[in-house]
mmCIF file with all atom_site columns, C-alpha atoms and ligand atoms in Angstrom:
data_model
loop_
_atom_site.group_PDB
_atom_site.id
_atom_site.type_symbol
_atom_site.label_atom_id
_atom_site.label_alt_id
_atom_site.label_comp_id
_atom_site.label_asym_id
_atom_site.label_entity_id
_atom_site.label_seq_id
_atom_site.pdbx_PDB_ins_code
_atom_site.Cartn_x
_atom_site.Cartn_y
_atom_site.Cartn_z
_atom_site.occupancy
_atom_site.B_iso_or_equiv
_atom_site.pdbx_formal_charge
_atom_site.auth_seq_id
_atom_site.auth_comp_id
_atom_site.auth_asym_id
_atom_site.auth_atom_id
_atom_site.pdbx_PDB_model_num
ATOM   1   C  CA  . UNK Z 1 1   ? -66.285 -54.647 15.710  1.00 54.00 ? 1213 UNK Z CA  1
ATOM   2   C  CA  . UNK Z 1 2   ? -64.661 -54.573 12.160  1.00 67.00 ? 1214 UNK Z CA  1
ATOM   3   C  CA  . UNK Z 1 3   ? -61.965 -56.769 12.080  1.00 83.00 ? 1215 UNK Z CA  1
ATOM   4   C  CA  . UNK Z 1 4   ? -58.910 -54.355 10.627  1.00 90.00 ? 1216 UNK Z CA  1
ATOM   5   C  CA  . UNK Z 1 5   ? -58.778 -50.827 12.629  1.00 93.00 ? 1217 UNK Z CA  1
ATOM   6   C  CA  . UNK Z 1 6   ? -60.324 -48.532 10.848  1.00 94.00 ? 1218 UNK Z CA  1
ATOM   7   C  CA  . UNK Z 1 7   ? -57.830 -46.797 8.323   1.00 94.00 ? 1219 UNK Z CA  1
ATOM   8   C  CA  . UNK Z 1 8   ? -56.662 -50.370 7.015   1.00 96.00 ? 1220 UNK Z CA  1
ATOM   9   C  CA  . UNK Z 1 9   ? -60.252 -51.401 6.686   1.00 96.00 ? 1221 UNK Z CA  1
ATOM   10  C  CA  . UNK Z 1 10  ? -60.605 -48.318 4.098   1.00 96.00 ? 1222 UNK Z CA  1
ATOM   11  C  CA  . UNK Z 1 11  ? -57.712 -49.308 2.303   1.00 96.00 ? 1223 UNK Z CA  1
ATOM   12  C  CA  . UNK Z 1 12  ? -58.983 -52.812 2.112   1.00 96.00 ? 1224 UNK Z CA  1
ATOM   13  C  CA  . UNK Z 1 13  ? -62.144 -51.488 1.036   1.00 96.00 ? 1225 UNK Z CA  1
ATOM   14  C  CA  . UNK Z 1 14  ? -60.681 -49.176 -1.674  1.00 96.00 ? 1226 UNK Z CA  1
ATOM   15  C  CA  . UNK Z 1 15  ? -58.399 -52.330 -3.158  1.00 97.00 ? 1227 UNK Z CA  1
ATOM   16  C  CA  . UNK Z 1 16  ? -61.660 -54.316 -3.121  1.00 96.00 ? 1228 UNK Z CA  1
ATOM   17  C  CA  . UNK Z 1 17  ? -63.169 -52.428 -6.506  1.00 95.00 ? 1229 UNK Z CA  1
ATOM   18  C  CA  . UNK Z 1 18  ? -60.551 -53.004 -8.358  1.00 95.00 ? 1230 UNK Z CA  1
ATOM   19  C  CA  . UNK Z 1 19  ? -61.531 -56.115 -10.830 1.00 90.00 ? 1231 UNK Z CA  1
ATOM   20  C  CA  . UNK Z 1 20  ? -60.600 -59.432 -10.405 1.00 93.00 ? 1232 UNK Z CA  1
ATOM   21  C  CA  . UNK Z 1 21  ? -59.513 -58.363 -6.219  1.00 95.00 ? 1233 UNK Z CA  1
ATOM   22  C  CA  . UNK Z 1 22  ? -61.373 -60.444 -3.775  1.00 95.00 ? 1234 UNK Z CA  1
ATOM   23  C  CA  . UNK Z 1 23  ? -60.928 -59.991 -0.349  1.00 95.00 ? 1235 UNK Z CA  1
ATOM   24  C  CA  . UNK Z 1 24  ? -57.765 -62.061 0.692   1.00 96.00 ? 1236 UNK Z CA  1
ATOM   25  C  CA  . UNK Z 1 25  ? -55.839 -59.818 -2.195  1.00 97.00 ? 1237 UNK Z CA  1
ATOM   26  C  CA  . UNK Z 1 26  ? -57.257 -57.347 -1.053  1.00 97.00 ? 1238 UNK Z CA  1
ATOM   27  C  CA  . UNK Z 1 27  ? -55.929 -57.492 2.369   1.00 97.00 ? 1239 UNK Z CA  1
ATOM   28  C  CA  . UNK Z 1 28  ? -52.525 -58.504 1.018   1.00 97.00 ? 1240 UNK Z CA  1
ATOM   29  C  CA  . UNK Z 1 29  ? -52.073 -55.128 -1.123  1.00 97.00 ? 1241 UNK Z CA  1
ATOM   30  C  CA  . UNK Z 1 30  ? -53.229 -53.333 1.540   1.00 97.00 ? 1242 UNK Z CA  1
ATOM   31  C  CA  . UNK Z 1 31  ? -50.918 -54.927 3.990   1.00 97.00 ? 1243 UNK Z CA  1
ATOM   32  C  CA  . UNK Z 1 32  ? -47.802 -54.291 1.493   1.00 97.00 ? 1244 UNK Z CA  1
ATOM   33  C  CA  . UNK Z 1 33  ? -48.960 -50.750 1.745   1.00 96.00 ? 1245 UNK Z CA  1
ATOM   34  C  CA  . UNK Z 1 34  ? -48.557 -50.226 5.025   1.00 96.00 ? 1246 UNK Z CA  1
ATOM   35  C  CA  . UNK Z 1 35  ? -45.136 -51.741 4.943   1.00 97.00 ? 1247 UNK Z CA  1
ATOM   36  C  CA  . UNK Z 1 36  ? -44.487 -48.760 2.058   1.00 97.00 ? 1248 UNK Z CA  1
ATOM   37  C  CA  . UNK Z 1 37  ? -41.759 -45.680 2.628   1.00 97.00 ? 1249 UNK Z CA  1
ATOM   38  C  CA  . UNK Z 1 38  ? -43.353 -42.392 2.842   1.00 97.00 ? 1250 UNK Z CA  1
ATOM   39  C  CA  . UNK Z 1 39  ? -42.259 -41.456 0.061   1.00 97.00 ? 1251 UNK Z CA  1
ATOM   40  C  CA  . UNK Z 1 40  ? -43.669 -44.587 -1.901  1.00 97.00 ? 1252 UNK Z CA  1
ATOM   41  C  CA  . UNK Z 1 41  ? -46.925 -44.005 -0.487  1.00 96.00 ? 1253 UNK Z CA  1
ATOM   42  C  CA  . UNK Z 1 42  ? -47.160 -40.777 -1.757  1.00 97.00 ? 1254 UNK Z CA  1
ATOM   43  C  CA  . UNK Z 1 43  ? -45.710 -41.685 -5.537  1.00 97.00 ? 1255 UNK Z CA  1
ATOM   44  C  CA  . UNK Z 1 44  ? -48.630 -44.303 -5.348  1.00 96.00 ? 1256 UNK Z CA  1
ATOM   45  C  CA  . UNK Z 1 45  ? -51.286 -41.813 -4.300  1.00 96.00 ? 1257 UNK Z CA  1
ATOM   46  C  CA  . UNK Z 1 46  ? -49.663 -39.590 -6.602  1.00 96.00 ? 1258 UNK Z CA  1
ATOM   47  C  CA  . UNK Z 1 47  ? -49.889 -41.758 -9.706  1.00 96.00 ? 1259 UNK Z CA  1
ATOM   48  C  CA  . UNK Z 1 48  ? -53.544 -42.704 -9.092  1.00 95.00 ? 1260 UNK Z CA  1
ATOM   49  C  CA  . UNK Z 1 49  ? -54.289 -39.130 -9.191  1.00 95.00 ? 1261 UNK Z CA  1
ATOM   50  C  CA  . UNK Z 1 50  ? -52.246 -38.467 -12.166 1.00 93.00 ? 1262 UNK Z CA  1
ATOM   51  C  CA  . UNK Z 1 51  ? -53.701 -40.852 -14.255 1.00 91.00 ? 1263 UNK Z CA  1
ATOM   52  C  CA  . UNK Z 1 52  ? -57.398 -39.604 -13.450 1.00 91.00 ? 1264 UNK Z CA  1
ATOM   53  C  CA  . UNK Z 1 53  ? -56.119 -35.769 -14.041 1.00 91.00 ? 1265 UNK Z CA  1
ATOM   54  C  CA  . UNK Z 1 54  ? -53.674 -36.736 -17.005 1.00 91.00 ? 1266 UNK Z CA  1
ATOM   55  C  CA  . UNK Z 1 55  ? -55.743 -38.961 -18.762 1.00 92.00 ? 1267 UNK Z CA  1
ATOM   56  C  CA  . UNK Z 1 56  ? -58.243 -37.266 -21.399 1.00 93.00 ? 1268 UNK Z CA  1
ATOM   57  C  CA  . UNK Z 1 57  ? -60.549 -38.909 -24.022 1.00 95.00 ? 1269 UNK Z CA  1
ATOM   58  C  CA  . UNK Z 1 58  ? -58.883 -38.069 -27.483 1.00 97.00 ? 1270 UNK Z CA  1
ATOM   59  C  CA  . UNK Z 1 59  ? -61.274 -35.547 -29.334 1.00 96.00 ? 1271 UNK Z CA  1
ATOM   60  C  CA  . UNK Z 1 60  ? -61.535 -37.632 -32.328 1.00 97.00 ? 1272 UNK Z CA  1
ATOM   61  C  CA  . UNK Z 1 61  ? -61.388 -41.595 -32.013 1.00 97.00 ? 1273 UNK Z CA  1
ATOM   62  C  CA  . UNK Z 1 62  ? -62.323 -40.974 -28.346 1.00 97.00 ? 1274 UNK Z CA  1
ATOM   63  C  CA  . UNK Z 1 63  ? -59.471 -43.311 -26.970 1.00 97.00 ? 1275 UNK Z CA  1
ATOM   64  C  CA  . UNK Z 1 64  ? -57.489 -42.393 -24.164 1.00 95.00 ? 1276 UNK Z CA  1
ATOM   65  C  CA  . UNK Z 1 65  ? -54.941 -40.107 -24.491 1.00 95.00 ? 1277 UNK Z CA  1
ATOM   66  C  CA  . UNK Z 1 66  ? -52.595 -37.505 -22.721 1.00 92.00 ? 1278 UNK Z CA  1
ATOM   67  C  CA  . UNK Z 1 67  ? -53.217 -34.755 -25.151 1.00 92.00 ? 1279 UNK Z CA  1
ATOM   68  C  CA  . UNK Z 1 68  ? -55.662 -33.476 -27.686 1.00 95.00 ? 1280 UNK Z CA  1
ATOM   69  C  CA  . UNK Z 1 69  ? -55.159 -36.505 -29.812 1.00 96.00 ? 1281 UNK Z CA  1
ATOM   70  C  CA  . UNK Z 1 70  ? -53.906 -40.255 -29.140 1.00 96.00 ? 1282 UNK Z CA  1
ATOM   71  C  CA  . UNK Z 1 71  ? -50.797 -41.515 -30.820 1.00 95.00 ? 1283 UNK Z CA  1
ATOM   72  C  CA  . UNK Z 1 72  ? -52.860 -43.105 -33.681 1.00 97.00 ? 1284 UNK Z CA  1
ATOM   73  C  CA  . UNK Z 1 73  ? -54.502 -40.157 -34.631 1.00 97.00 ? 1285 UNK Z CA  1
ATOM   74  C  CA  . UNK Z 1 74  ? -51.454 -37.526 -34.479 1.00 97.00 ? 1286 UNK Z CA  1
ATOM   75  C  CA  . UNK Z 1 75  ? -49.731 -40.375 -37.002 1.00 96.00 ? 1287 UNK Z CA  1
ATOM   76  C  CA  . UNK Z 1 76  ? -49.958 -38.890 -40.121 1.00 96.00 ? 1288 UNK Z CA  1
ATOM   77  C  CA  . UNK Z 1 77  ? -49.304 -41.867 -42.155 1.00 96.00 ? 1289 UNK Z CA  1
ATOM   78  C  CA  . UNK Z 1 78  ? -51.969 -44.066 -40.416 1.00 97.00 ? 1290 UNK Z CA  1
ATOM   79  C  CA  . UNK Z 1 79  ? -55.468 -44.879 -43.518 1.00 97.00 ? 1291 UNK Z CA  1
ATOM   80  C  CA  . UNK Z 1 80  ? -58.542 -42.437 -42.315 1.00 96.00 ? 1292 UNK Z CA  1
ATOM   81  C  CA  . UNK Z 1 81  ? -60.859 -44.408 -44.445 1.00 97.00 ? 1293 UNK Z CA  1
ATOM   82  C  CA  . UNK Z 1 82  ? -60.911 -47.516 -42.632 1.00 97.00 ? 1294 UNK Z CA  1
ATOM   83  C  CA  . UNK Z 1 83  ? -62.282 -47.007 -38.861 1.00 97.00 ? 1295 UNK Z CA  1
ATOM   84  C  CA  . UNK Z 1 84  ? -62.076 -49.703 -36.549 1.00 97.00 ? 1296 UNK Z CA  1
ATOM   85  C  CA  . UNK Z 1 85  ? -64.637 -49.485 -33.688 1.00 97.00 ? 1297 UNK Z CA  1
ATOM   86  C  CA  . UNK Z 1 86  ? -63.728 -50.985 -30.616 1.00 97.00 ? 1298 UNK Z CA  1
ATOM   87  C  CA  . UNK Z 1 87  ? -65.183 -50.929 -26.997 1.00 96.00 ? 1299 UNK Z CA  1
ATOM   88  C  CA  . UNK Z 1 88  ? -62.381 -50.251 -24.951 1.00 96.00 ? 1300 UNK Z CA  1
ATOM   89  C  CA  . UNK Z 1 89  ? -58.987 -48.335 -25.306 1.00 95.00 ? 1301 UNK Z CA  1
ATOM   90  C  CA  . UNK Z 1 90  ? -57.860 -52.331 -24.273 1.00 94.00 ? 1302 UNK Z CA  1
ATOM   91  C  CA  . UNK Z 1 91  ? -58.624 -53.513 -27.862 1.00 95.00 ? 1303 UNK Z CA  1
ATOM   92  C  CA  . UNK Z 1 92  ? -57.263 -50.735 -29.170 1.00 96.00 ? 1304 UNK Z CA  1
ATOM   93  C  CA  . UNK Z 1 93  ? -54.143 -51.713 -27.502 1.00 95.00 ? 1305 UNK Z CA  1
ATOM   94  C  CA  . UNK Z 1 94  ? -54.465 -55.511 -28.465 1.00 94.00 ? 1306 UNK Z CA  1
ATOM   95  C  CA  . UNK Z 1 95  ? -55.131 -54.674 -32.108 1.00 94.00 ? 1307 UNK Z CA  1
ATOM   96  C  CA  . UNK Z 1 96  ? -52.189 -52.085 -32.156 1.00 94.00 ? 1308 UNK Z CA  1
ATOM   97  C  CA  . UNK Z 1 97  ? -49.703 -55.129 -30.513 1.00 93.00 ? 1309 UNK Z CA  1
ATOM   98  C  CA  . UNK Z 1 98  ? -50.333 -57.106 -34.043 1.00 88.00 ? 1310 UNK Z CA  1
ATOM   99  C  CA  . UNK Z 1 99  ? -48.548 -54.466 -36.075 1.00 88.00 ? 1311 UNK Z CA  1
ATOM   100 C  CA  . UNK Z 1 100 ? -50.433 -55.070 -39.010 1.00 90.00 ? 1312 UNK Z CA  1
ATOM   101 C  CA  . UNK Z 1 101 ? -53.763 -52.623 -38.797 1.00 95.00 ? 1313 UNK Z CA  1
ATOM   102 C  CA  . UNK Z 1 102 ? -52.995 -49.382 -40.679 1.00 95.00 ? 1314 UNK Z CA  1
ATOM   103 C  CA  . UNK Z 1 103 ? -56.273 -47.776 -40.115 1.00 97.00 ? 1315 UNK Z CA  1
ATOM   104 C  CA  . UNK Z 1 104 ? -57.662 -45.538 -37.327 1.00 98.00 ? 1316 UNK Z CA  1
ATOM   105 C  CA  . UNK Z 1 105 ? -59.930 -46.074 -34.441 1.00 98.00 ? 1317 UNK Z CA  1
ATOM   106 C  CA  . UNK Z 1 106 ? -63.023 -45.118 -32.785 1.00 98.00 ? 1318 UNK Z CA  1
ATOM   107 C  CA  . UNK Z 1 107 ? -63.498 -46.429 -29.435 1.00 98.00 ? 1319 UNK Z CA  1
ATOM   108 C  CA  . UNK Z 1 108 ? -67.187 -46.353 -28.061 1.00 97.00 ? 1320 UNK Z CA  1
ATOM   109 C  CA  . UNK Z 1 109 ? -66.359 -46.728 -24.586 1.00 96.00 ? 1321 UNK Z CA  1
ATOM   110 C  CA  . UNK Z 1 110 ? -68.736 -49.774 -23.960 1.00 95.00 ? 1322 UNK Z CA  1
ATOM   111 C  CA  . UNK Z 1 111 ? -71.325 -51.592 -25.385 1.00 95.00 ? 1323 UNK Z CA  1
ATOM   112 C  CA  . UNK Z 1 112 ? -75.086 -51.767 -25.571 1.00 95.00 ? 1324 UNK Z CA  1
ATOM   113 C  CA  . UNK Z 1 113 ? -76.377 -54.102 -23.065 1.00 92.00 ? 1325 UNK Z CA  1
ATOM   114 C  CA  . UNK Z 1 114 ? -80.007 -53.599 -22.001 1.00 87.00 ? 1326 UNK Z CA  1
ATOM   115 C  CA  . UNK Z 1 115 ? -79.917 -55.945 -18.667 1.00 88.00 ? 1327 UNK Z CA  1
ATOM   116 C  CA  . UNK Z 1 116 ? -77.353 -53.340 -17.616 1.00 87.00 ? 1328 UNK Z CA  1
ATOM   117 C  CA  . UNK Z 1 117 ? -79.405 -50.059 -18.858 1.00 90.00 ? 1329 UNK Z CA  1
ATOM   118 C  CA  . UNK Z 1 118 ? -77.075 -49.728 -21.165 1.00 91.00 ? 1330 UNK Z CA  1
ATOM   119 C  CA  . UNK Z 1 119 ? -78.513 -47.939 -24.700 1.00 91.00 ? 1331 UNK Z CA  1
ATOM   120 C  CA  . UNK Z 1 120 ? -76.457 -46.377 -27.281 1.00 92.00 ? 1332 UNK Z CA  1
ATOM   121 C  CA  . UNK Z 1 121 ? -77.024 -43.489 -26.114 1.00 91.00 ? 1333 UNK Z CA  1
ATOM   122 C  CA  . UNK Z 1 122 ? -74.783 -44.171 -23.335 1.00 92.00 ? 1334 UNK Z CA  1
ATOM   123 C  CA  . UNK Z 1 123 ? -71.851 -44.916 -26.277 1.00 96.00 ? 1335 UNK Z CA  1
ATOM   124 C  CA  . UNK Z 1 124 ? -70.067 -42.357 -28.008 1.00 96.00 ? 1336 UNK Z CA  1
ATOM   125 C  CA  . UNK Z 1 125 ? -71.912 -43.197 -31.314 1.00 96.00 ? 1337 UNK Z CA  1
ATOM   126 C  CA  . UNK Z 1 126 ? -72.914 -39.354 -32.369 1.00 95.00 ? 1338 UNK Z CA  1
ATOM   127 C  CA  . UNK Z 1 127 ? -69.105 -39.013 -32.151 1.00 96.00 ? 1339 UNK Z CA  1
ATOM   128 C  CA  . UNK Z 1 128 ? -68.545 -42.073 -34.797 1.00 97.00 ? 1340 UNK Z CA  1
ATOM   129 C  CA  . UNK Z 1 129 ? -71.123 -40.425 -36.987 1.00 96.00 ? 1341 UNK Z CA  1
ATOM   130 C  CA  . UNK Z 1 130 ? -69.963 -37.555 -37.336 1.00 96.00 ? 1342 UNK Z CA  1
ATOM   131 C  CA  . UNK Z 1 131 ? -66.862 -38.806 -38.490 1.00 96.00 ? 1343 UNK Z CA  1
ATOM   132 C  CA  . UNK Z 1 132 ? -68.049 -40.664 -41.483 1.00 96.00 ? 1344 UNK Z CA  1
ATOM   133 C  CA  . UNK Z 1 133 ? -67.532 -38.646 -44.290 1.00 93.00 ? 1345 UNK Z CA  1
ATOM   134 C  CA  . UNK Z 1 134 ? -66.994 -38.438 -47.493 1.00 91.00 ? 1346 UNK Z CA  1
ATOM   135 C  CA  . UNK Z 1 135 ? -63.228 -40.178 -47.990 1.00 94.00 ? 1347 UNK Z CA  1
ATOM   136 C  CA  . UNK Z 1 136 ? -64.449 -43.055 -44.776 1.00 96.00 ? 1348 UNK Z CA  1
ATOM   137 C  CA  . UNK Z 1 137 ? -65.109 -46.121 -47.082 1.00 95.00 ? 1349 UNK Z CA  1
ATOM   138 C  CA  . UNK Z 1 138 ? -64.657 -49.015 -44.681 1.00 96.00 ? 1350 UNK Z CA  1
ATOM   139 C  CA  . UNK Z 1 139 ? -65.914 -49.624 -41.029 1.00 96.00 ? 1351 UNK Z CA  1
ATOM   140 C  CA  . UNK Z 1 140 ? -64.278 -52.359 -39.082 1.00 96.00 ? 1352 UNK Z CA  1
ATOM   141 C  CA  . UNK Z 1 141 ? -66.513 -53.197 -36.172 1.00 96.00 ? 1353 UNK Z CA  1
ATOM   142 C  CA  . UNK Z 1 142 ? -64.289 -55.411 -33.868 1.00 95.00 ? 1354 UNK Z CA  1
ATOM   143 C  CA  . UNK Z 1 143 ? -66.680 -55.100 -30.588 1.00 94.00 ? 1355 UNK Z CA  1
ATOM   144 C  CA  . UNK Z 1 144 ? -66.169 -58.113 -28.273 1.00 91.00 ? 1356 UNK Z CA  1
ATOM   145 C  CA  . UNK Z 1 145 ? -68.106 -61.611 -29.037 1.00 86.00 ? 1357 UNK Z CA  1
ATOM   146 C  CA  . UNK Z 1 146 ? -70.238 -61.751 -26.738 1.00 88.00 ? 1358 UNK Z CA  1
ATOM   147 C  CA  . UNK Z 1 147 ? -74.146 -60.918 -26.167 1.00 89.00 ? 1359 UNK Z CA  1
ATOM   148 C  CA  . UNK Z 1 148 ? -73.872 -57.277 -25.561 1.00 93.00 ? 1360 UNK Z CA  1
ATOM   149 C  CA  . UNK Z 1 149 ? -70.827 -56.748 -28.337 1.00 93.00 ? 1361 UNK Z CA  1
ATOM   150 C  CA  . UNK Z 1 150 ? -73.320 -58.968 -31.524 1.00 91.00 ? 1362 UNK Z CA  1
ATOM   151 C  CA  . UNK Z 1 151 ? -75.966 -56.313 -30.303 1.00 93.00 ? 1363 UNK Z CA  1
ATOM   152 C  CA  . UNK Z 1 152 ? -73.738 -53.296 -30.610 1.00 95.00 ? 1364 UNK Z CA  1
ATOM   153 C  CA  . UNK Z 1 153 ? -72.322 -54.587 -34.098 1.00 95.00 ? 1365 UNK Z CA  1
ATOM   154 C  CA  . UNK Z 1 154 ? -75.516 -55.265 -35.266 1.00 94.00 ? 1366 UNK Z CA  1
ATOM   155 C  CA  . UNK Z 1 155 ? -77.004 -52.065 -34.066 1.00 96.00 ? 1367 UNK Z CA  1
ATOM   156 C  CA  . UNK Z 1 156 ? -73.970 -49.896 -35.696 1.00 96.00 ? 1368 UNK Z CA  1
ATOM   157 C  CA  . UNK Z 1 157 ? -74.426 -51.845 -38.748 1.00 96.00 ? 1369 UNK Z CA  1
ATOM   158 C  CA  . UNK Z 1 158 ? -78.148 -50.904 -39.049 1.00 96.00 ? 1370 UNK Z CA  1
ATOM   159 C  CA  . UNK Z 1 159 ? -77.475 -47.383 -38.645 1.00 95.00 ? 1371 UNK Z CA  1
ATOM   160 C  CA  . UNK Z 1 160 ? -73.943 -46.833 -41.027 1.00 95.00 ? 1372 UNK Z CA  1
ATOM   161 C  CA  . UNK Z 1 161 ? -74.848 -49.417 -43.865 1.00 94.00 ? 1373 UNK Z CA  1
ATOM   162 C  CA  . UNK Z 1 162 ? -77.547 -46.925 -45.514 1.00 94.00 ? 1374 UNK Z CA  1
ATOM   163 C  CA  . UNK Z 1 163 ? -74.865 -44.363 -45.398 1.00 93.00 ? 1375 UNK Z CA  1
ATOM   164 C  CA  . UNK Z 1 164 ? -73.124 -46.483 -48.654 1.00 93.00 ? 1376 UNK Z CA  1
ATOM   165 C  CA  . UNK Z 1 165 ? -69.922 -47.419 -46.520 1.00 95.00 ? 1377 UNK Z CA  1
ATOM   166 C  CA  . UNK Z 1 166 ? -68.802 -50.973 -46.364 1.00 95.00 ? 1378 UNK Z CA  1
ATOM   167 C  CA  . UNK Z 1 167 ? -69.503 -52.615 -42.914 1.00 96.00 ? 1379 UNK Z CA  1
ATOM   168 C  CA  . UNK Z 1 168 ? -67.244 -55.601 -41.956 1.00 94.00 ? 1380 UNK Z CA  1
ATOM   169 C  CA  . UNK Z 1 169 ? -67.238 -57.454 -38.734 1.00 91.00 ? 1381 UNK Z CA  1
ATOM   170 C  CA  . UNK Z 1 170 ? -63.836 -59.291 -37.559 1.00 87.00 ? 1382 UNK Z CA  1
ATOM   171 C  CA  . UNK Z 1 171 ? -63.823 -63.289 -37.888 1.00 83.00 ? 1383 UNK Z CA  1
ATOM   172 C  CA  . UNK Z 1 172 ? -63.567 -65.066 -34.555 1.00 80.00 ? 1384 UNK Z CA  1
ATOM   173 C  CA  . UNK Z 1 173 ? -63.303 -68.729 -34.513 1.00 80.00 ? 1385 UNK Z CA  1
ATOM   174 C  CA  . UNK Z 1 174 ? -60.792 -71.278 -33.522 1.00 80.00 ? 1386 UNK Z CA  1
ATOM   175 C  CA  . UNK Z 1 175 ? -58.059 -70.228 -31.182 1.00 80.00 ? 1387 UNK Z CA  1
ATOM   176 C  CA  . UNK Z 1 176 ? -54.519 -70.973 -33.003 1.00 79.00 ? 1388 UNK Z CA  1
ATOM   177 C  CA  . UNK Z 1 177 ? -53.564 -74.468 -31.047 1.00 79.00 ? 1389 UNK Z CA  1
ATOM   178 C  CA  . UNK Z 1 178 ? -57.218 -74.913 -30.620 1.00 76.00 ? 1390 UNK Z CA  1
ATOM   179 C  CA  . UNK Z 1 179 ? -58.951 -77.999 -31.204 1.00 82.00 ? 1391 UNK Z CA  1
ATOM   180 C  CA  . UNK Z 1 180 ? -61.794 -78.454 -33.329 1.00 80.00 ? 1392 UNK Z CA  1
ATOM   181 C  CA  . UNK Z 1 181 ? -63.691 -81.043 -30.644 1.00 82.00 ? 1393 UNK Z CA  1
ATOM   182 C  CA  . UNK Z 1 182 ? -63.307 -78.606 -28.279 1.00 81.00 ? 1394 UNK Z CA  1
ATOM   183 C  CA  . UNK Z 1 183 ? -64.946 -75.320 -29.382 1.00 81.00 ? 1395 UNK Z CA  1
ATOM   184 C  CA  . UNK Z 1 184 ? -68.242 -74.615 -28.061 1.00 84.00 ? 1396 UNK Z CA  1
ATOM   185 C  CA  . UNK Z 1 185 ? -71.039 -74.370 -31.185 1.00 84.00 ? 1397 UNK Z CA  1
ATOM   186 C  CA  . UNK Z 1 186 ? -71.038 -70.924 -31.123 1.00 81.00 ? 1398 UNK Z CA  1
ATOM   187 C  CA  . UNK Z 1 187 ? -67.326 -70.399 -31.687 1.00 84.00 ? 1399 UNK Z CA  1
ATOM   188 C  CA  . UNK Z 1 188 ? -67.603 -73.681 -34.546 1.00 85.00 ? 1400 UNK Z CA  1
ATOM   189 C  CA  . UNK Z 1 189 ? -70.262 -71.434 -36.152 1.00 84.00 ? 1401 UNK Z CA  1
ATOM   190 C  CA  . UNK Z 1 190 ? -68.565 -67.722 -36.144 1.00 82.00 ? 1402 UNK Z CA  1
ATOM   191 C  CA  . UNK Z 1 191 ? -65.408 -69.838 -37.486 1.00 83.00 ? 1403 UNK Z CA  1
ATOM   192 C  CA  . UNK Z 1 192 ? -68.011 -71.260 -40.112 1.00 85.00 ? 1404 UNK Z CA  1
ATOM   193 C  CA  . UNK Z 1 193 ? -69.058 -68.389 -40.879 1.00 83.00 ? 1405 UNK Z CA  1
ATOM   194 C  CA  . UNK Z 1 194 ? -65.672 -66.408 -40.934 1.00 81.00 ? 1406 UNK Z CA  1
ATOM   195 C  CA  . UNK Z 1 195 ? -64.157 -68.915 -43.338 1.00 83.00 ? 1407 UNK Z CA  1
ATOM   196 C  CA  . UNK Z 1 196 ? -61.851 -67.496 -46.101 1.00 80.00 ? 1408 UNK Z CA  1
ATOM   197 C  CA  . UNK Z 1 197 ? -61.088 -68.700 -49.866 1.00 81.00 ? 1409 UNK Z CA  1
ATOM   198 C  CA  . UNK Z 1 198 ? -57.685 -70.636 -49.801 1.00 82.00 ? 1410 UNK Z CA  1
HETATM 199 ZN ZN1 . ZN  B 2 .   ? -57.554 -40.677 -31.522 1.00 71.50 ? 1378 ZN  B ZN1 1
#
């Protein structure tokens, strides 16, 4: 016998793939659920379903977007020779909090990771390509620092480099209030590596 009747179980269930939910959370949303009106149940269904119907890929940079272009590429003032390629509509987000990037994006909707069958052909890189023309004379590859993102950047770098464009990679390093004795070597080394002229 399961141990929530079955409808609560489902809703259990369905709060369960969401990342970062284990099961007690799990059972808690679902539980605060239940104790919902109606009519907040249905704005809840209703706003899951929105945001899968609502929410399109941009047909340029490829972020997320609720029209034929995102925000960054409707701006008309924003640099289209600098592209900075990110994994995830997230870092687009991040990068866009800072205020200081003037550029546009291209967002490759994951990375290449071959433990998770995972090639770039499963990346929208034909869409990045076909984007660098002419005026394009700086790619920013920001992918994440880890395994899977160094394989991506060094992939994308392989392929756009012959093409005459400039290729940089963003400098990771020491958190701000870090401390040097406690950064693993391979965050020492990127900051190493990533050092700048004073
Ligand atoms: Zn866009």
């Amino acid at each position: 016998m399961a141990e929530y009747i079955l409808p609560l179980e489902k809703l259990i269930e369905q709060f369960r793939h969401l990342p970062g939910i284990g099961q007690k959370t799990a059972v808690r949303l679902a539980f605060a659920v239940l104790d919902f009106t109606d009519d907040e149940a249905n704005a809840f269904a209703n706003a899951i379903r929105g945001a899968k119907e609502n929410v399109k890929t941009c047909s340029i940079c490829q972020n997320i977007s609720d029209g034929e272009l995102c925000p960054v590429c409707a701006d008309e003032n924003r640099d289209r020779s600098v592209i900075c390629v990110v994994e995830d509509a997230k870092a687009v987000m991040s990068i866009e909090k800072v205020r200081e990037y003037t550029g546009v994006y291209h967002v490759l909707h994951g990375s290449i990771s071959p433990m998770a069958g995972i090639g770039p052909d499963k990346l929208r890189i034909p869409e990045l390509l076909s984007r660098l023309t002419a005026d394009v004379r700086e790619i920013i590859i920001a992918t994440n620092p880890t395994v899977e993102g160094e394989a991506t950047a060094m992939y994308l770098t392989k392929l756009i480099k012959p093409l005459g464009i400039k290729v940089s990679r963003l400098a990771y390093g020491i958190p701000v209030g870090g401390d040097l004795e406690y950064a693993d070597e391979v965050t020492l080394m990127r900051a190493l590596e990533g050092r700048r002229l004073m």
